[in-house]
Short mmCIF file of C-alpha atoms in Angstrom, two decimals:
data_model
loop_
_atom_site.label_atom_id
_atom_site.label_comp_id
_atom_site.label_asym_id
_atom_site.label_seq_id
_atom_site.Cartn_x
_atom_site.Cartn_y
_atom_site.Cartn_z
CA MET D 15 0.00 -0.04 -0.17
CA PHE D 16 2.77 2.39 0.94
CA SER D 17 5.01 1.18 -1.89
CA GLY D 18 4.52 4.25 -4.02
CA TYR D 19 5.51 6.49 -1.17
CA ASP D 20 9.10 7.39 -0.12
CA PHE D 21 8.91 8.36 3.72
CA ASP D 22 12.64 8.62 3.86
CA VAL D 23 12.65 12.07 2.54
CA ILE D 24 11.32 13.10 6.04
CA GLN D 25 14.46 11.81 7.31
CA ARG D 26 16.63 13.41 4.90
CA SER D 27 15.16 16.85 5.43
CA LEU D 28 14.89 16.75 8.99
CA PRO D 29 17.63 19.13 10.01
CA TYR D 30 16.22 21.65 7.31
CA LEU D 31 12.61 21.26 8.61
CA PHE D 32 13.47 21.89 12.26
CA ARG D 33 16.84 24.08 12.18
CA ASP D 34 15.45 26.45 9.74
CA GLY D 35 11.79 25.86 9.57
CA MET D 36 10.62 25.24 13.09
CA THR D 37 13.15 27.65 14.44
CA PHE D 38 11.67 30.39 12.30
CA THR D 39 7.97 29.22 13.53
CA VAL D 40 8.88 29.18 17.34
CA THR D 41 10.70 32.48 17.24
CA LEU D 42 7.90 33.96 15.28
CA THR D 43 5.20 32.74 17.80
CA VAL D 44 7.00 33.73 20.87
CA MET D 45 7.76 37.22 19.49
CA ALA D 46 4.41 37.62 18.01
CA MET D 47 2.96 36.48 21.51
CA THR D 48 4.90 38.78 23.60
CA GLY D 49 4.24 41.81 21.47
CA GLY D 50 0.56 41.01 20.93
CA ILE D 51 -0.05 40.34 24.69
CA VAL D 52 1.85 43.75 25.35
CA PHE D 53 -0.16 45.71 22.72
CA GLY D 54 -3.28 43.63 23.31
CA THR D 55 -3.19 44.77 27.20
CA LEU D 56 -2.78 48.26 26.24
CA LEU D 57 -5.43 47.92 23.66
CA ALA D 58 -7.89 46.55 26.19
CA MET D 59 -7.14 49.42 28.60
CA MET D 60 -7.92 51.85 26.11
CA ARG D 61 -11.05 49.97 25.14
CA LEU D 62 -12.11 50.14 28.85
CA SER D 63 -11.04 53.76 29.12
CA SER D 64 -13.70 56.48 30.15
CA LEU D 65 -11.95 58.72 27.39
CA ARG D 66 -14.36 58.06 24.59
CA ALA D 67 -11.70 58.88 21.79
CA LEU D 68 -9.45 56.15 23.16
CA SER D 69 -12.09 53.43 23.59
CA LEU D 70 -13.37 54.20 19.95
CA ALA D 71 -9.78 54.05 18.32
CA ALA D 72 -9.02 50.80 20.02
CA GLY D 73 -12.51 49.42 19.39
CA GLY D 74 -11.96 50.24 15.68
CA TYR D 75 -8.78 48.93 15.33
CA VAL D 76 -9.82 45.37 17.14
CA ASN D 77 -12.92 45.27 14.91
CA LEU D 78 -10.95 45.90 11.72
CA MET D 79 -8.41 43.33 12.45
CA ARG D 80 -10.95 40.75 13.49
CA SER D 81 -13.20 41.43 10.24
CA VAL D 82 -10.12 40.89 7.75
CA PRO D 83 -8.76 37.36 6.81
CA LEU D 84 -5.39 36.93 8.40
CA VAL D 85 -3.88 35.94 4.73
CA LEU D 86 -4.88 39.43 3.34
CA VAL D 87 -3.13 41.07 6.35
CA ILE D 88 0.00 39.09 5.76
CA PHE D 89 0.01 40.28 2.20
CA TRP D 90 -1.19 43.82 3.11
CA PHE D 91 1.78 44.17 5.60
CA PHE D 92 4.23 42.27 3.36
CA PHE D 93 3.86 44.83 0.33
CA LEU D 94 3.09 47.86 2.52
CA VAL D 95 5.31 47.99 5.22
CA PRO D 96 8.71 48.86 3.10
CA TYR D 97 6.64 51.69 1.86
CA ILE D 98 5.53 52.98 5.31
CA GLY D 99 8.81 52.37 6.68
CA ALA D 100 10.24 54.33 3.97
CA TRP D 101 7.67 56.91 4.54
CA VAL D 102 8.36 57.36 8.39
CA VAL D 103 12.06 57.52 7.83
CA GLY D 104 11.76 59.86 4.92
CA ASP D 105 13.59 57.58 2.22
CA THR D 106 12.68 57.50 -1.31
CA GLN D 107 13.38 53.56 -1.52
CA PRO D 108 11.07 51.23 0.18
CA ILE D 109 12.81 49.91 3.30
CA GLN D 110 13.42 45.93 2.86
CA VAL D 111 12.29 44.31 6.17
CA GLY D 112 12.45 40.72 4.89
CA ALA D 113 9.92 38.18 5.53
CA PHE D 114 10.73 37.41 9.09
CA TRP D 115 10.39 41.09 10.41
CA SER D 116 7.32 41.63 8.23
CA SER D 117 5.73 38.38 9.64
CA VAL D 118 6.63 39.42 13.15
CA ILE D 119 4.98 42.72 12.78
CA THR D 120 1.81 41.42 10.98
CA PHE D 121 1.34 38.77 13.73
CA THR D 122 1.91 41.06 16.42
CA MET D 123 -0.51 43.62 15.22
CA PHE D 124 -3.03 40.97 14.10
CA GLU D 125 -2.81 38.87 17.48
CA ALA D 126 -2.99 41.99 19.57
CA ALA D 127 -6.69 42.40 18.53
CA TYR D 128 -7.48 38.86 19.71
CA TYR D 129 -5.40 39.27 22.91
CA CYS D 130 -6.87 42.48 23.32
CA GLU D 131 -10.49 40.83 23.71
CA ILE D 132 -8.98 38.23 26.08
CA MET D 133 -7.50 41.06 28.45
CA ARG D 134 -10.84 43.05 28.32
CA ALA D 135 -12.53 40.20 29.62
CA GLY D 136 -9.99 39.33 32.11
CA ILE D 137 -9.74 43.05 33.43
CA GLN D 138 -13.74 43.10 33.50
CA SER D 139 -13.84 39.95 35.58
CA ILE D 140 -11.78 41.72 38.51
CA PRO D 141 -14.52 42.97 40.92
CA ARG D 142 -14.90 46.69 40.81
CA GLY D 143 -14.21 46.54 44.75
CA GLN D 144 -10.55 45.68 43.82
CA ILE D 145 -10.08 48.99 42.06
CA TRP D 146 -11.84 50.70 44.79
CA ALA D 147 -9.68 49.21 47.35
CA GLY D 148 -6.44 50.10 45.28
CA ASN D 149 -7.86 53.69 44.51
CA ALA D 150 -8.75 54.08 48.30
CA LEU D 151 -5.21 53.40 49.34
CA GLY D 152 -3.85 55.86 47.40
CA LEU D 153 -2.59 53.89 44.05
CA ASP D 154 -3.10 56.04 40.89
CA TYR D 155 -4.80 54.59 37.68
CA TRP D 156 -1.43 52.93 36.59
CA GLN D 157 -0.46 51.52 39.85
CA THR D 158 -3.85 50.08 40.36
CA MET D 159 -3.55 48.51 37.00
CA ALA D 160 -0.13 47.33 37.37
CA ARG D 161 -0.16 45.94 40.98
CA VAL D 162 -3.85 44.85 41.58
CA VAL D 163 -5.96 44.41 38.37
CA LEU D 164 -3.54 43.06 35.74
CA PRO D 165 -1.92 40.60 37.80
CA GLN D 166 -5.24 39.09 38.49
CA ALA D 167 -6.33 39.38 35.07
CA PHE D 168 -3.41 37.58 33.55
CA ARG D 169 -3.86 34.69 36.08
CA ASN D 170 -7.43 34.43 35.36
CA MET D 171 -6.76 34.59 31.64
CA LEU D 172 -3.60 32.59 31.24
CA PRO D 173 -5.14 29.43 30.03
CA VAL D 174 -7.15 31.43 27.53
CA LEU D 175 -4.08 33.44 26.50
CA LEU D 176 -2.11 30.26 26.05
CA THR D 177 -4.76 28.65 23.89
CA GLN D 178 -4.57 31.55 21.79
CA THR D 179 -1.17 31.22 21.58
CA ILE D 180 -1.46 27.73 20.23
CA VAL D 181 -3.75 29.08 17.57
CA LEU D 182 -1.21 31.58 16.71
CA PHE D 183 1.44 28.87 16.49
CA GLN D 184 -0.75 26.94 13.99
CA ASP D 185 -1.51 30.38 12.25
CA THR D 186 2.10 31.07 11.61
CA SER D 187 1.91 28.59 8.87
CA LEU D 188 0.26 31.43 6.73
CA VAL D 189 3.59 33.13 6.11
CA TYR D 190 3.96 30.38 3.76
CA VAL D 191 2.08 32.83 1.28
CA ILE D 192 5.06 35.12 1.56
CA SER D 193 7.44 32.33 0.94
CA ALA D 194 9.06 32.54 4.15
CA THR D 195 10.68 29.45 5.33
CA ASP D 196 8.74 28.56 8.39
CA PHE D 197 8.21 24.92 9.26
CA MET D 198 5.25 24.88 6.82
CA GLY D 199 7.25 26.72 4.30
CA ALA D 200 10.09 24.31 4.54
CA ALA D 201 8.10 21.24 4.23
CA ALA D 202 6.20 22.55 1.24
CA LYS D 203 9.69 23.31 -0.35
CA VAL D 204 10.98 19.86 0.11
CA ALA D 205 7.55 18.49 -0.99
CA ASN D 206 7.66 20.55 -4.24
CA ARG D 207 11.30 19.83 -5.00
CA ASP D 208 11.27 16.09 -4.50
CA TYR D 209 7.69 15.78 -5.40
CA ARG D 210 6.57 14.03 -2.04
CA LEU D 211 3.70 16.32 -1.23
CA VAL D 212 1.72 13.38 0.25
CA GLU D 213 4.59 12.45 2.75
CA MET D 214 5.62 16.01 3.49
CA TYR D 215 2.15 17.49 4.34
CA THR D 216 1.31 14.43 6.26
CA PHE D 217 4.11 14.65 8.30
CA ALA D 218 3.84 18.69 8.69
CA ALA D 219 0.26 17.82 9.85
CA VAL D 220 1.44 15.17 12.50
CA VAL D 221 4.07 17.75 13.98
CA TYR D 222 1.57 20.47 14.19
CA PHE D 223 -0.79 18.21 15.80
CA VAL D 224 1.60 16.89 18.52
CA ILE D 225 3.01 19.99 19.52
CA SER D 226 -0.34 21.72 19.59
CA TYR D 227 -2.26 18.91 21.38
CA GLY D 228 0.66 18.39 23.75
CA LEU D 229 0.75 22.27 24.53
CA SER D 230 -3.15 22.38 25.27
CA THR D 231 -2.83 19.43 27.43
CA LEU D 232 -0.01 21.32 29.59
CA VAL D 233 -2.41 24.41 29.56
CA LYS D 234 -5.02 22.15 30.96
CA ARG D 235 -2.85 20.92 33.76
CA LEU D 236 -1.53 24.53 34.44
CA GLN D 237 -5.09 25.80 34.73
CA GLU D 238 -5.89 23.49 37.37
CA ARG D 239 -2.82 24.57 39.40
CA ILE D 240 -2.81 28.24 39.21
CA ALA D 241 -6.48 28.87 40.19
CA ILE D 242 -6.44 31.67 42.82
CA VAL D 243 -7.92 30.83 46.05
CA ARG D 244 -10.63 33.48 46.42
CA MET U 27 -12.40 67.03 59.35
CA ILE U 28 -15.17 65.90 56.73
CA SER U 29 -17.94 68.05 55.51
CA LEU U 30 -20.49 67.39 53.11
CA LYS U 31 -22.32 70.53 51.78
CA ASP U 32 -25.55 69.97 49.46
CA VAL U 33 -24.30 66.82 47.77
CA SER U 34 -26.46 65.43 45.02
CA LYS U 35 -25.68 62.74 42.52
CA TRP U 36 -27.39 61.12 39.72
CA TYR U 37 -27.03 57.75 37.89
CA GLY U 38 -28.46 58.89 34.41
CA SER U 39 -31.64 60.51 35.18
CA PHE U 40 -32.07 58.58 38.62
CA GLN U 41 -31.38 60.54 41.49
CA VAL U 42 -29.31 58.75 44.19
CA LEU U 43 -28.41 61.21 46.51
CA THR U 44 -30.32 64.54 47.30
CA SER U 45 -28.69 67.39 48.75
CA CYS U 46 -26.76 65.60 51.56
CA THR U 47 -25.17 67.98 54.09
CA THR U 48 -23.49 66.82 57.24
CA GLU U 49 -20.12 66.97 59.09
CA VAL U 50 -17.71 64.78 60.73
CA SER U 51 -15.39 66.51 63.33
CA LYS U 52 -12.14 65.27 64.40
CA GLY U 53 -12.31 62.66 66.82
CA GLU U 54 -15.99 62.19 66.12
CA VAL U 55 -17.62 58.65 65.28
CA VAL U 56 -20.45 59.05 63.01
CA VAL U 57 -22.74 55.99 62.18
CA VAL U 58 -24.79 56.14 59.05
CA CYS U 59 -27.94 53.87 58.90
CA GLY U 60 -30.99 53.24 56.91
CA PRO U 61 -32.68 50.84 54.54
CA SER U 62 -30.75 49.26 51.74
CA GLY U 63 -30.51 51.22 48.59
CA SER U 64 -31.06 54.42 50.61
CA GLY U 65 -27.44 55.78 49.46
CA LYS U 66 -25.49 55.12 52.58
CA SER U 67 -22.66 53.37 50.69
CA THR U 68 -23.06 55.75 47.76
CA LEU U 69 -22.66 58.75 50.03
CA ILE U 70 -19.59 57.46 51.84
CA LYS U 71 -17.93 56.41 48.59
CA CYS U 72 -18.42 60.04 47.50
CA VAL U 73 -16.20 61.24 50.56
CA ASN U 74 -12.96 59.88 49.10
CA GLY U 75 -14.06 60.37 45.33
CA LEU U 76 -14.55 56.56 44.62
CA GLU U 77 -17.95 57.81 43.29
CA PRO U 78 -18.20 61.12 41.52
CA PHE U 79 -21.05 63.43 42.55
CA GLN U 80 -22.54 66.22 40.20
CA LYS U 81 -23.54 68.88 42.65
CA GLY U 82 -22.53 70.12 46.17
CA GLU U 83 -19.19 70.15 47.82
CA ILE U 84 -17.25 67.56 50.05
CA THR U 85 -14.04 68.74 51.90
CA VAL U 86 -11.77 66.63 53.79
CA ASP U 87 -9.25 68.32 56.05
CA GLY U 88 -10.17 71.36 53.95
CA ILE U 89 -9.27 69.83 50.56
CA SER U 90 -12.22 69.60 48.01
CA VAL U 91 -12.75 66.18 46.88
CA GLY U 92 -14.79 67.19 43.99
CA ASP U 93 -12.23 69.85 42.35
CA PRO U 94 -10.58 68.34 39.45
CA LYS U 95 -7.56 70.04 40.44
CA THR U 96 -7.32 67.90 43.80
CA ASP U 97 -4.41 65.36 43.77
CA LEU U 98 -7.13 62.51 44.58
CA PRO U 99 -4.68 59.55 45.03
CA LYS U 100 -2.64 61.57 47.59
CA LEU U 101 -5.86 62.99 49.29
CA ARG U 102 -7.26 59.16 49.47
CA SER U 103 -3.94 58.08 51.00
CA ARG U 104 -4.78 59.92 53.92
CA ILE U 105 -8.28 58.59 54.30
CA GLY U 106 -8.67 54.71 55.29
CA MET U 107 -11.48 52.89 53.93
CA VAL U 108 -12.78 49.42 54.68
CA PHE U 109 -15.26 47.54 52.36
CA GLN U 110 -18.30 45.30 53.04
CA ASN U 111 -16.33 42.56 50.90
CA PHE U 112 -12.85 43.11 52.51
CA GLU U 113 -11.27 43.67 48.98
CA LEU U 114 -7.84 42.23 50.11
CA PHE U 115 -5.70 41.59 47.08
CA PRO U 116 -6.21 37.95 46.61
CA HIS U 117 -2.76 37.37 44.69
CA MET U 118 -0.51 38.90 47.54
CA THR U 119 0.31 37.42 50.91
CA VAL U 120 -1.37 39.24 54.03
CA THR U 121 2.03 41.01 54.64
CA ARG U 122 2.31 42.24 51.00
CA ASN U 123 -1.26 43.41 51.13
CA LEU U 124 -0.09 45.57 54.14
CA THR U 125 3.22 47.00 52.61
CA LEU U 126 2.12 47.53 49.02
CA ALA U 127 0.63 51.10 49.34
CA GLN U 128 3.06 52.17 52.03
CA GLU U 129 5.75 51.43 49.54
CA LYS U 130 4.21 52.81 46.30
CA VAL U 131 2.27 55.72 47.92
CA LEU U 132 4.05 56.73 50.93
CA HIS U 133 7.43 55.59 49.68
CA ARG U 134 8.60 54.02 52.79
CA GLY U 135 11.27 51.38 52.66
CA LEU U 136 10.31 47.72 52.55
CA GLU U 137 11.66 47.15 55.97
CA GLU U 138 9.96 50.03 57.51
CA ALA U 139 6.82 49.27 55.69
CA THR U 140 6.87 45.60 56.96
CA GLN U 141 7.65 46.51 60.44
CA LYS U 142 4.47 48.87 60.72
CA GLY U 143 2.35 46.49 58.75
CA LEU U 144 3.29 43.63 61.11
CA LYS U 145 2.75 45.90 64.05
CA LEU U 146 -0.77 46.59 63.06
CA LEU U 147 -1.45 42.90 62.05
CA ASP U 148 -0.36 42.15 65.72
CA ARG U 149 -2.88 44.65 66.88
CA VAL U 150 -5.70 42.84 65.30
CA GLY U 151 -4.39 39.76 66.56
CA LEU U 152 -3.58 38.00 63.09
CA LEU U 153 0.62 38.32 63.36
CA ALA U 154 0.48 34.32 63.08
CA HIS U 155 -1.28 34.61 59.75
CA LYS U 156 1.17 37.15 58.01
CA ASP U 157 2.54 34.82 55.35
CA LYS U 158 -0.89 33.37 54.17
CA TYR U 159 -3.00 34.28 51.12
CA PRO U 160 -6.27 36.12 51.73
CA GLY U 161 -8.38 33.26 50.67
CA GLN U 162 -6.88 30.91 53.56
CA LEU U 163 -8.37 33.35 56.09
CA SER U 164 -12.11 33.54 57.58
CA GLY U 165 -14.27 36.52 56.66
CA GLY U 166 -13.61 38.13 60.04
CA GLN U 167 -9.89 37.61 59.72
CA GLN U 168 -10.01 39.00 56.28
CA GLN U 169 -11.92 42.32 57.55
CA ARG U 170 -9.44 42.61 60.52
CA VAL U 171 -6.32 42.36 57.83
CA ALA U 172 -8.40 45.17 55.65
CA ILE U 173 -8.64 47.48 58.65
CA ALA U 174 -4.79 46.79 59.59
CA ARG U 175 -4.20 47.66 55.79
CA ALA U 176 -5.81 50.97 56.22
CA LEU U 177 -4.40 51.91 59.37
CA ALA U 178 -1.08 51.22 57.87
CA MET U 179 -1.35 54.39 55.86
CA ASP U 180 -1.54 56.48 59.06
CA PRO U 181 -5.11 57.84 58.06
CA ILE U 182 -6.50 61.04 59.53
CA ALA U 183 -10.11 59.45 59.38
CA MET U 184 -11.42 56.02 58.56
CA LEU U 185 -14.28 55.30 56.36
CA PHE U 186 -16.46 51.93 56.90
CA ASP U 187 -18.77 50.82 54.26
CA GLU U 188 -20.76 48.09 55.77
CA PRO U 189 -17.86 46.34 57.37
CA THR U 190 -19.77 43.72 59.00
CA SER U 191 -22.71 42.98 56.41
CA ALA U 192 -20.82 39.99 54.60
CA LEU U 193 -19.63 38.36 57.96
CA ASP U 194 -21.24 35.19 59.29
CA PRO U 195 -22.68 36.23 62.77
CA GLU U 196 -19.85 34.56 64.96
CA MET U 197 -17.23 36.66 63.30
CA ILE U 198 -18.87 39.98 63.62
CA ASN U 199 -17.83 40.83 67.08
CA GLU U 200 -14.11 40.17 66.32
CA VAL U 201 -14.55 42.91 63.74
CA LEU U 202 -16.71 45.40 65.86
CA ASP U 203 -14.05 44.96 68.65
CA VAL U 204 -11.30 46.43 66.59
CA MET U 205 -13.44 49.20 65.52
CA VAL U 206 -14.66 49.96 69.09
CA GLY U 207 -10.91 50.13 70.10
CA LEU U 208 -10.18 52.51 67.22
CA ALA U 209 -13.30 54.82 68.23
CA LYS U 210 -11.84 54.81 71.83
CA GLU U 211 -8.33 56.11 70.67
CA GLY U 212 -10.13 58.97 69.26
CA MET U 213 -9.94 57.88 65.56
CA THR U 214 -12.40 59.87 63.17
CA MET U 215 -14.66 57.55 61.71
CA MET U 216 -17.65 57.43 59.37
CA VAL U 217 -19.36 54.05 59.76
CA VAL U 218 -22.00 52.71 57.39
CA THR U 219 -23.66 49.96 59.42
CA HIS U 220 -26.60 48.11 60.58
CA GLU U 221 -25.15 47.30 63.83
CA MET U 222 -26.82 49.33 66.47
CA GLY U 223 -25.09 48.04 69.27
CA PHE U 224 -21.92 49.52 67.85
CA ALA U 225 -23.74 52.81 67.39
CA ARG U 226 -24.85 52.79 70.96
CA LYS U 227 -21.47 51.74 72.23
CA VAL U 228 -19.03 54.25 70.41
CA ALA U 229 -21.09 56.87 68.18
CA HIS U 230 -21.39 60.11 68.89
CA ARG U 231 -23.85 61.15 66.25
CA VAL U 232 -26.11 58.90 64.10
CA ILE U 233 -27.32 59.74 60.55
CA PHE U 234 -30.61 58.05 59.07
CA MET U 235 -30.80 58.25 55.49
CA ASP U 236 -33.81 57.11 53.27
CA ARG U 237 -34.27 57.37 49.50
CA GLY U 238 -30.87 59.34 48.96
CA GLU U 239 -31.74 61.82 51.62
CA ILE U 240 -30.25 62.39 54.99
CA VAL U 241 -33.39 62.35 57.02
CA GLU U 242 -32.33 62.55 60.50
CA ASP U 243 -28.82 63.77 61.88
CA ALA U 244 -28.89 63.68 65.77
CA ALA U 245 -26.63 63.02 68.69
CA LYS U 246 -26.65 59.36 69.54
CA ASP U 247 -28.87 59.68 72.73
CA ASP U 248 -31.49 61.65 70.98
CA PHE U 249 -31.54 59.22 67.99
CA PHE U 250 -32.22 56.29 70.18
CA GLY U 251 -34.47 58.09 72.69
CA LYS U 252 -37.03 59.64 70.17
CA PRO U 253 -36.17 59.97 66.65
CA ARG U 254 -38.11 62.91 65.15
CA SER U 255 -39.00 61.44 61.85
CA GLU U 256 -41.43 58.57 61.25
CA ARG U 257 -39.41 56.86 58.83
CA ALA U 258 -36.55 56.48 61.43
CA GLN U 259 -38.89 55.36 64.00
CA GLN U 260 -40.28 52.72 61.80
CA PHE U 261 -36.62 51.58 60.63
CA LEU U 262 -35.29 51.34 64.34
CA SER U 263 -38.55 49.48 65.65
CA LYS U 264 -37.95 47.07 62.67
CA ILE U 265 -34.14 46.37 63.50
CA LEU U 266 -34.42 46.36 67.19
CA GLN U 267 -37.40 44.37 67.78
CA HIS U 268 -35.37 41.03 68.24
#
């Protein structure tokens, strides 16, 4: 049954798949997660702000990002970021940021919208009295946020944040459309070069499944451990 | 010390406070009582600006609470507040709960803040629990920690918003004992509570509120002797029946 297939191609391409491909994927995921959570948290604070201009701006951004397909955003950033960069610096030539940095910027911006909604729910899950208590002690807005609200919001939302990160990890495979060599891109390149599409795509699917499923199991365990005693 | 002049507040078109005027002098203990929904908690939260109000003026130690130019965090740091649901920070140990604001607001060193915090924790009888998290304490213990946390800021006045309402009956006294101790030391206190025993014991004045208005504002003995308003009489007869 498997006589027509050559699964050996997987073993031969392992170094390339993991050293080049997976490194790209993991680095991109970690950077986009970090940036996305930082920006997402700021966006969430803006969305919940009593200043109408701030909450409208953040709301508009989140809705825009969530209403556009990720592939489009990736394209859009890849072709536009060089020009925006040039315009910002005042250069006449488009600035070459490369597939990697273009991906990092795209995913940070895109994921920030999703992390924002998670953090917004997290912040809103903290009882109003906690903010009162912080304020009553003389802590200002930023101190109350940083010391009282956000640490609790993060802890409550950690499982959801990590689950979103697992989705992000899978979504990074879309950088394939700008010919970046992430894990998926590397697999596709080998597949097309050796004409071993079934073998490589099956292997890629198995790897994504094992990592994603393994991580979500870990998240579940973590969730049980960190619940705050209230 | 605390003075409210003609304070009114609306939620949208619904008026929750109607021209409330009263005063709490230095060293005075004033109890605010009244049926639920009468605006007592809202009123006391207006005193340190946790709830904004639309009309009137509140001053604490001569500083206007409603003035946008007032440094509210600084003013609040000088007024202690204790809440119905304790509101200790659940992700910090008891000690950290006591030291956080001392460090971040009063800029005390960690050592000084810890010393001060533990001294007050000892005062409310909970020194043995200093390394626990709030969730590991009973309601009464949490509320005593909350009082210690407020006292650690060396407040010039203390606000209590129904401090015993969320407690099981057997824990009410341990909290009231701490409050009585404070009152006897001459702390300026404004206390929203239904504990008429506490009012009888230490209050100088009792304010009775109904439907957002201060209906009665009388010296303790007058209030318990013969309240002038019918509503206050009804309220008292209801809660003092048993």
